[in-house]
PDB file of C-alpha atoms in Angstrom:
ATOM      1  CA  UNK N   1     -55.066  39.097 -25.810  1.00 48.00           C
ATOM      2  CA  UNK N   2     -58.429  39.854 -26.926  1.00 49.00           C
ATOM      3  CA  UNK N   3     -57.394  43.704 -26.576  1.00 57.00           C
ATOM      4  CA  UNK N   4     -54.428  43.109 -29.029  1.00 66.00           C
ATOM      5  CA  UNK N   5     -54.779  44.172 -32.779  1.00 84.00           C
ATOM      6  CA  UNK N   6     -54.466  40.548 -33.730  1.00 85.00           C
ATOM      7  CA  UNK N   7     -54.804  40.881 -37.462  1.00 86.00           C
ATOM      8  CA  UNK N   8     -52.525  43.895 -37.506  1.00 88.00           C
ATOM      9  CA  UNK N   9     -49.886  41.992 -35.618  1.00 90.00           C
ATOM     10  CA  UNK N  10     -50.435  38.928 -38.030  1.00 89.00           C
ATOM     11  CA  UNK N  11     -49.924  40.963 -41.020  1.00 90.00           C
ATOM     12  CA  UNK N  12     -46.858  42.707 -39.694  1.00 88.00           C
ATOM     13  CA  UNK N  13     -45.234  39.502 -38.563  1.00 88.00           C
ATOM     14  CA  UNK N  14     -45.744  38.127 -41.966  1.00 90.00           C
ATOM     15  CA  UNK N  15     -44.064  41.130 -43.688  1.00 89.00           C
ATOM     16  CA  UNK N  16     -41.323  40.994 -41.260  1.00 89.00           C
ATOM     17  CA  UNK N  17     -40.669  37.291 -42.086  1.00 85.00           C
ATOM     18  CA  UNK N  18     -40.827  37.898 -45.923  1.00 85.00           C
ATOM     19  CA  UNK N  19     -38.454  40.918 -45.593  1.00 81.00           C
ATOM     20  CA  UNK N  20     -35.751  38.606 -44.270  1.00 79.00           C
ATOM     21  CA  UNK N  21     -34.805  37.238 -47.669  1.00 75.00           C
ATOM     22  CA  UNK N  22     -37.660  36.964 -50.199  1.00 76.00           C
ATOM     23  CA  UNK N  23     -38.795  40.351 -50.770  1.00 79.00           C
ATOM     24  CA  UNK N  24     -38.230  43.998 -49.709  1.00 77.00           C
ATOM     25  CA  UNK N  25     -35.102  43.385 -47.559  1.00 76.00           C
ATOM     26  CA  UNK N  26     -35.731  46.766 -45.976  1.00 79.00           C
ATOM     27  CA  UNK N  27     -34.455  45.791 -42.544  1.00 83.00           C
ATOM     28  CA  UNK N  28     -38.119  45.155 -41.266  1.00 85.00           C
ATOM     29  CA  UNK N  29     -36.981  41.738 -40.023  1.00 83.00           C
ATOM     30  CA  UNK N  30     -34.341  43.200 -37.694  1.00 88.00           C
ATOM     31  CA  UNK N  31     -35.697  42.816 -33.965  1.00 89.00           C
ATOM     32  CA  UNK N  32     -35.225  46.512 -33.160  1.00 90.00           C
ATOM     33  CA  UNK N  33     -37.424  47.693 -36.245  1.00 91.00           C
ATOM     34  CA  UNK N  34     -39.949  44.738 -35.816  1.00 90.00           C
ATOM     35  CA  UNK N  35     -40.336  45.426 -32.195  1.00 91.00           C
ATOM     36  CA  UNK N  36     -40.715  49.288 -32.650  1.00 92.00           C
ATOM     37  CA  UNK N  37     -43.394  48.793 -35.117  1.00 92.00           C
ATOM     38  CA  UNK N  38     -45.147  46.154 -33.030  1.00 91.00           C
ATOM     39  CA  UNK N  39     -45.112  48.511 -29.937  1.00 91.00           C
ATOM     40  CA  UNK N  40     -46.679  51.218 -32.038  1.00 92.00           C
ATOM     41  CA  UNK N  41     -49.371  48.890 -33.295  1.00 91.00           C
ATOM     42  CA  UNK N  42     -50.165  47.738 -29.697  1.00 89.00           C
ATOM     43  CA  UNK N  43     -49.880  51.248 -28.282  1.00 88.00           C
ATOM     44  CA  UNK N  44     -46.902  50.613 -26.137  1.00 86.00           C
ATOM     45  CA  UNK N  45     -43.781  51.894 -28.087  1.00 89.00           C
ATOM     46  CA  UNK N  46     -41.591  51.534 -25.001  1.00 88.00           C
ATOM     47  CA  UNK N  47     -42.043  47.820 -24.635  1.00 87.00           C
ATOM     48  CA  UNK N  48     -41.531  47.413 -28.463  1.00 90.00           C
ATOM     49  CA  UNK N  49     -38.125  49.340 -28.243  1.00 90.00           C
ATOM     50  CA  UNK N  50     -36.885  47.548 -25.001  1.00 90.00           C
ATOM     51  CA  UNK N  51     -37.812  44.055 -26.199  1.00 91.00           C
ATOM     52  CA  UNK N  52     -36.560  44.718 -29.789  1.00 90.00           C
ATOM     53  CA  UNK N  53     -33.327  46.023 -28.487  1.00 89.00           C
ATOM     54  CA  UNK N  54     -32.783  43.108 -26.226  1.00 88.00           C
ATOM     55  CA  UNK N  55     -33.405  40.524 -29.101  1.00 89.00           C
ATOM     56  CA  UNK N  56     -31.427  42.650 -31.347  1.00 88.00           C
ATOM     57  CA  UNK N  57     -28.286  41.715 -29.335  1.00 85.00           C
ATOM     58  CA  UNK N  58     -28.853  38.137 -30.204  1.00 83.00           C
ATOM     59  CA  UNK N  59     -29.560  38.831 -33.876  1.00 83.00           C
ATOM     60  CA  UNK N  60     -26.348  40.709 -34.305  1.00 80.00           C
ATOM     61  CA  UNK N  61     -24.646  37.539 -35.196  1.00 72.00           C
ATOM     62  CA  UNK N  62     -27.230  36.669 -37.980  1.00 69.00           C
ATOM     63  CA  UNK N  63     -25.933  37.070 -41.620  1.00 69.00           C
ATOM     64  CA  UNK N  64     -28.840  35.779 -43.899  1.00 64.00           C
ATOM     65  CA  UNK N  65     -26.437  34.982 -46.934  1.00 69.00           C
ATOM     66  CA  UNK N  66     -26.038  31.855 -49.059  1.00 66.00           C
ATOM     67  CA  UNK N  67     -26.856  28.535 -47.329  1.00 66.00           C
ATOM     68  CA  UNK N  68     -26.019  29.593 -43.855  1.00 71.00           C
ATOM     69  CA  UNK N  69     -28.485  28.664 -41.068  1.00 76.00           C
ATOM     70  CA  UNK N  70     -29.788  31.422 -38.974  1.00 79.00           C
ATOM     71  CA  UNK N  71     -32.964  32.109 -36.662  1.00 84.00           C
ATOM     72  CA  UNK N  72     -35.719  34.279 -38.049  1.00 85.00           C
ATOM     73  CA  UNK N  73     -36.365  37.001 -35.418  1.00 88.00           C
ATOM     74  CA  UNK N  74     -39.156  38.872 -37.363  1.00 87.00           C
ATOM     75  CA  UNK N  75     -42.449  37.267 -36.255  1.00 89.00           C
ATOM     76  CA  UNK N  76     -40.812  35.994 -33.223  1.00 90.00           C
ATOM     77  CA  UNK N  77     -40.099  39.641 -31.979  1.00 92.00           C
ATOM     78  CA  UNK N  78     -43.831  40.544 -32.731  1.00 92.00           C
ATOM     79  CA  UNK N  79     -44.956  37.781 -30.504  1.00 91.00           C
ATOM     80  CA  UNK N  80     -42.356  38.847 -27.828  1.00 91.00           C
ATOM     81  CA  UNK N  81     -43.716  42.397 -27.886  1.00 91.00           C
ATOM     82  CA  UNK N  82     -47.402  41.231 -27.753  1.00 91.00           C
ATOM     83  CA  UNK N  83     -46.474  39.208 -24.623  1.00 89.00           C
ATOM     84  CA  UNK N  84     -44.499  41.978 -22.877  1.00 85.00           C
ATOM     85  CA  UNK N  85     -46.567  45.007 -23.771  1.00 84.00           C
ATOM     86  CA  UNK N  86     -48.466  46.933 -20.965  1.00 82.00           C
ATOM     87  CA  UNK N  87     -46.522  44.947 -18.443  1.00 83.00           C
ATOM     88  CA  UNK N  88     -43.913  46.181 -15.864  1.00 80.00           C
ATOM     89  CA  UNK N  89     -40.757  45.950 -17.968  1.00 74.00           C
ATOM     90  CA  UNK N  90     -38.618  44.556 -15.134  1.00 73.00           C
ATOM     91  CA  UNK N  91     -40.816  41.431 -14.933  1.00 75.00           C
ATOM     92  CA  UNK N  92     -41.821  41.192 -18.550  1.00 80.00           C
ATOM     93  CA  UNK N  93     -38.646  41.538 -20.266  1.00 82.00           C
ATOM     94  CA  UNK N  94     -37.207  37.855 -19.427  1.00 80.00           C
ATOM     95  CA  UNK N  95     -40.320  36.010 -20.515  1.00 85.00           C
ATOM     96  CA  UNK N  96     -40.837  38.098 -23.535  1.00 87.00           C
ATOM     97  CA  UNK N  97     -37.229  37.675 -24.751  1.00 87.00           C
ATOM     98  CA  UNK N  98     -37.299  34.043 -23.895  1.00 85.00           C
ATOM     99  CA  UNK N  99     -40.352  33.575 -26.113  1.00 88.00           C
ATOM    100  CA  UNK N 100     -38.867  35.442 -28.858  1.00 89.00           C
ATOM    101  CA  UNK N 101     -35.710  33.251 -28.755  1.00 87.00           C
ATOM    102  CA  UNK N 102     -37.708  30.055 -28.971  1.00 87.00           C
ATOM    103  CA  UNK N 103     -39.804  31.235 -31.737  1.00 89.00           C
ATOM    104  CA  UNK N 104     -36.774  32.524 -33.713  1.00 88.00           C
ATOM    105  CA  UNK N 105     -35.196  29.113 -33.561  1.00 86.00           C
ATOM    106  CA  UNK N 106     -38.358  27.536 -34.747  1.00 88.00           C
ATOM    107  CA  UNK N 107     -38.489  29.968 -37.619  1.00 87.00           C
ATOM    108  CA  UNK N 108     -34.823  29.057 -38.302  1.00 84.00           C
ATOM    109  CA  UNK N 109     -36.020  25.438 -38.790  1.00 87.00           C
ATOM    110  CA  UNK N 110     -38.807  26.635 -41.033  1.00 88.00           C
ATOM    111  CA  UNK N 111     -36.332  28.324 -43.379  1.00 83.00           C
ATOM    112  CA  UNK N 112     -34.441  24.961 -43.724  1.00 83.00           C
ATOM    113  CA  UNK N 113     -37.757  23.352 -44.582  1.00 87.00           C
ATOM    114  CA  UNK N 114     -38.516  26.140 -47.215  1.00 83.00           C
ATOM    115  CA  UNK N 115     -35.314  25.675 -48.982  1.00 83.00           C
ATOM    116  CA  UNK N 116     -35.736  21.959 -49.207  1.00 85.00           C
ATOM    117  CA  UNK N 117     -39.126  22.556 -50.795  1.00 85.00           C
ATOM    118  CA  UNK N 118     -37.632  24.999 -53.227  1.00 79.00           C
ATOM    119  CA  UNK N 119     -34.957  22.410 -54.074  1.00 82.00           C
ATOM    120  CA  UNK N 120     -37.417  19.772 -54.647  1.00 85.00           C
ATOM    121  CA  UNK N 121     -39.471  21.995 -56.990  1.00 82.00           C
ATOM    122  CA  UNK N 122     -36.404  22.974 -58.823  1.00 80.00           C
ATOM    123  CA  UNK N 123     -35.379  19.318 -59.527  1.00 81.00           C
ATOM    124  CA  UNK N 124     -39.066  18.473 -60.700  1.00 81.00           C
ATOM    125  CA  UNK N 125     -38.982  21.315 -63.294  1.00 79.00           C
ATOM    126  CA  UNK N 126     -35.333  20.857 -64.212  1.00 78.00           C
ATOM    127  CA  UNK N 127     -35.896  19.825 -67.724  1.00 78.00           C
ATOM    128  CA  UNK N 128     -38.204  22.903 -68.658  1.00 75.00           C
ATOM    129  CA  UNK N 129     -35.636  25.172 -67.074  1.00 70.00           C
ATOM    130  CA  UNK N 130     -32.955  23.725 -69.237  1.00 72.00           C
ATOM    131  CA  UNK N 131     -35.212  24.382 -72.381  1.00 75.00           C
ATOM    132  CA  UNK N 132     -35.253  28.115 -71.193  1.00 73.00           C
ATOM    133  CA  UNK N 133     -38.990  28.190 -70.656  1.00 73.00           C
ATOM    134  CA  UNK N 134     -39.709  31.719 -69.088  1.00 78.00           C
ATOM    135  CA  UNK N 135     -43.249  30.764 -67.900  1.00 78.00           C
ATOM    136  CA  UNK N 136     -41.803  27.905 -65.884  1.00 76.00           C
ATOM    137  CA  UNK N 137     -39.088  30.221 -64.298  1.00 77.00           C
ATOM    138  CA  UNK N 138     -41.879  32.668 -63.364  1.00 79.00           C
ATOM    139  CA  UNK N 139     -44.076  29.935 -61.905  1.00 81.00           C
ATOM    140  CA  UNK N 140     -41.153  28.673 -59.686  1.00 80.00           C
ATOM    141  CA  UNK N 141     -40.467  32.246 -58.454  1.00 79.00           C
ATOM    142  CA  UNK N 142     -44.005  32.756 -57.512  1.00 83.00           C
ATOM    143  CA  UNK N 143     -44.234  29.310 -55.926  1.00 85.00           C
ATOM    144  CA  UNK N 144     -41.236  30.137 -53.812  1.00 79.00           C
ATOM    145  CA  UNK N 145     -42.417  33.486 -52.803  1.00 83.00           C
ATOM    146  CA  UNK N 146     -45.992  31.827 -51.831  1.00 84.00           C
ATOM    147  CA  UNK N 147     -44.246  29.112 -49.845  1.00 84.00           C
ATOM    148  CA  UNK N 148     -42.489  31.750 -47.815  1.00 83.00           C
ATOM    149  CA  UNK N 149     -45.557  33.844 -47.347  1.00 87.00           C
ATOM    150  CA  UNK N 150     -47.170  30.633 -45.861  1.00 89.00           C
ATOM    151  CA  UNK N 151     -44.162  30.142 -43.837  1.00 88.00           C
ATOM    152  CA  UNK N 152     -43.981  33.619 -42.453  1.00 89.00           C
ATOM    153  CA  UNK N 153     -47.690  33.845 -41.772  1.00 90.00           C
ATOM    154  CA  UNK N 154     -47.634  30.463 -40.002  1.00 91.00           C
ATOM    155  CA  UNK N 155     -44.818  31.427 -37.659  1.00 89.00           C
ATOM    156  CA  UNK N 156     -46.562  34.808 -36.775  1.00 90.00           C
ATOM    157  CA  UNK N 157     -49.837  32.753 -36.014  1.00 91.00           C
ATOM    158  CA  UNK N 158     -47.889  30.345 -34.026  1.00 91.00           C
ATOM    159  CA  UNK N 159     -46.210  33.292 -31.930  1.00 89.00           C
ATOM    160  CA  UNK N 160     -49.791  34.987 -31.476  1.00 89.00           C
ATOM    161  CA  UNK N 161     -51.199  31.686 -30.356  1.00 90.00           C
ATOM    162  CA  UNK N 162     -48.437  31.273 -27.850  1.00 88.00           C
ATOM    163  CA  UNK N 163     -49.132  34.722 -26.541  1.00 88.00           C
ATOM    164  CA  UNK N 164     -52.752  33.910 -26.041  1.00 85.00           C
ATOM    165  CA  UNK N 165     -52.055  30.691 -24.298  1.00 85.00           C
ATOM    166  CA  UNK N 166     -49.427  32.302 -21.795  1.00 82.00           C
ATOM    167  CA  UNK N 167     -51.680  35.202 -21.260  1.00 77.00           C
ATOM    168  CA  UNK N 168     -54.538  32.838 -19.720  1.00 71.00           C
ATOM    169  CA  UNK N 169     -52.017  31.780 -17.076  1.00 57.00           C
ATOM    170  CA  UNK N 170     -51.202  33.613 -13.813  1.00 50.00           C
ATOM    171  CA  UNK N 171     -48.732  36.372 -14.204  1.00 46.00           C
ATOM    172  CA  UNK N 172     -45.101  35.525 -13.697  1.00 46.00           C
ATOM    173  CA  UNK N 173     -44.012  36.326  -9.940  1.00 48.00           C
ATOM    174  CA  UNK N 174     -40.973  38.473  -9.452  1.00 44.00           C
ATOM    175  CA  UNK N 175     -38.573  35.534  -8.642  1.00 49.00           C
ATOM    176  CA  UNK N 176     -39.484  33.562 -11.790  1.00 53.00           C
ATOM    177  CA  UNK N 177     -39.305  36.922 -13.968  1.00 52.00           C
ATOM    178  CA  UNK N 178     -36.013  37.689 -12.432  1.00 54.00           C
ATOM    179  CA  UNK N 179     -34.517  34.388 -13.152  1.00 54.00           C
ATOM    180  CA  UNK N 180     -35.744  34.412 -16.819  1.00 56.00           C
ATOM    181  CA  UNK N 181     -34.067  37.876 -17.257  1.00 56.00           C
ATOM    182  CA  UNK N 182     -30.918  36.604 -15.888  1.00 59.00           C
ATOM    183  CA  UNK N 183     -30.833  33.662 -18.174  1.00 59.00           C
ATOM    184  CA  UNK N 184     -31.836  35.756 -21.381  1.00 57.00           C
ATOM    185  CA  UNK N 185     -29.194  38.383 -20.573  1.00 60.00           C
ATOM    186  CA  UNK N 186     -26.613  35.706 -19.907  1.00 58.00           C
ATOM    187  CA  UNK N 187     -27.562  34.014 -23.086  1.00 59.00           C
ATOM    188  CA  UNK N 188     -27.092  37.393 -24.897  1.00 58.00           C
ATOM    189  CA  UNK N 189     -23.517  37.906 -23.566  1.00 60.00           C
ATOM    190  CA  UNK N 190     -22.544  34.479 -24.674  1.00 58.00           C
ATOM    191  CA  UNK N 191     -23.919  34.762 -28.106  1.00 58.00           C
ATOM    192  CA  UNK N 192     -22.180  38.148 -28.475  1.00 60.00           C
ATOM    193  CA  UNK N 193     -18.723  36.746 -27.121  1.00 60.00           C
ATOM    194  CA  UNK N 194     -19.159  33.614 -29.380  1.00 58.00           C
ATOM    195  CA  UNK N 195     -19.939  35.722 -32.470  1.00 58.00           C
ATOM    196  CA  UNK N 196     -16.779  38.100 -31.600  1.00 58.00           C
ATOM    197  CA  UNK N 197     -14.574  34.996 -31.370  1.00 57.00           C
ATOM    198  CA  UNK N 198     -15.555  33.715 -34.511  1.00 56.00           C
ATOM    199  CA  UNK N 199     -14.907  36.931 -36.270  1.00 58.00           C
ATOM    200  CA  UNK N 200     -11.711  37.686 -34.400  1.00 55.00           C
ATOM    201  CA  UNK N 201      -9.538  35.725 -36.677  1.00 58.00           C
ATOM    202  CA  UNK N 202      -5.795  36.355 -35.949  1.00 62.00           C
ATOM    203  CA  UNK N 203      -4.152  35.791 -32.524  1.00 68.00           C
ATOM    204  CA  UNK N 204      -3.424  39.517 -32.242  1.00 67.00           C
ATOM    205  CA  UNK N 205      -7.107  40.352 -32.512  1.00 66.00           C
ATOM    206  CA  UNK N 206      -8.051  37.655 -30.152  1.00 68.00           C
ATOM    207  CA  UNK N 207      -5.661  39.080 -27.677  1.00 72.00           C
ATOM    208  CA  UNK N 208      -7.288  42.440 -28.130  1.00 69.00           C
ATOM    209  CA  UNK N 209     -10.682  40.911 -27.609  1.00 66.00           C
ATOM    210  CA  UNK N 210      -9.533  39.037 -24.336  1.00 71.00           C
ATOM    211  CA  UNK N 211      -8.136  42.180 -23.109  1.00 73.00           C
ATOM    212  CA  UNK N 212     -11.246  44.181 -23.692  1.00 73.00           C
ATOM    213  CA  UNK N 213     -13.374  41.648 -21.986  1.00 69.00           C
ATOM    214  CA  UNK N 214     -11.027  41.521 -19.021  1.00 74.00           C
ATOM    215  CA  UNK N 215     -11.053  45.366 -18.572  1.00 74.00           C
ATOM    216  CA  UNK N 216     -14.987  45.372 -18.805  1.00 71.00           C
ATOM    217  CA  UNK N 217     -15.163  42.551 -16.054  1.00 70.00           C
ATOM    218  CA  UNK N 218     -12.766  44.583 -13.962  1.00 72.00           C
ATOM    219  CA  UNK N 219     -14.604  47.736 -14.269  1.00 72.00           C
ATOM    220  CA  UNK N 220     -17.850  45.864 -13.203  1.00 65.00           C
ATOM    221  CA  UNK N 221     -16.141  44.238 -10.269  1.00 71.00           C
ATOM    222  CA  UNK N 222     -14.863  47.763  -9.106  1.00 72.00           C
ATOM    223  CA  UNK N 223     -18.066  49.426  -9.300  1.00 65.00           C
TER     224      UNK N 223
END
């Protein structure tokens, strides 16, 4: 952990978290992008792309609009890449993806807390907003951005602290790593199928989806 560029990863994790909804929205929060940049920062772009691509499969179902609840994969992917960098990818992919998934769910909870804070602040300044005071509107906007900055930085710091703690432990043996990889891949398939079912809609589309899954399973069985 001491060899990792901690400050650069912390800054990048914070930027990736802010990009989700508050500012930029330049797709920096997507796991594939966040992972690729993290890999370049660490000096292992291959690990960044592999771990980012694996987490991207989970994030395909995320649509950050309105009041929907969703995980935050930005800082989570940065921590996952930091854990799996410079390790044999066959044994490091599972633990890294598992860490990313856990942190992403924690990030989703922090998003809910951030929304509640914004709602409380709006209620407190409701009278001034009704009067059309532009200074109050600017202040509320900056408070919301500042709160999200603290949220994103805190999540990035938590992820890097988890990497530091796990790095002090003995390396995963192949049996444990293989089991975690299987769990991560299975979870990704379940998430993708669940998302596809929600978006299928009509019975006709469900029939086509079921047929496609059946043909895929048959193809794997015949290999």
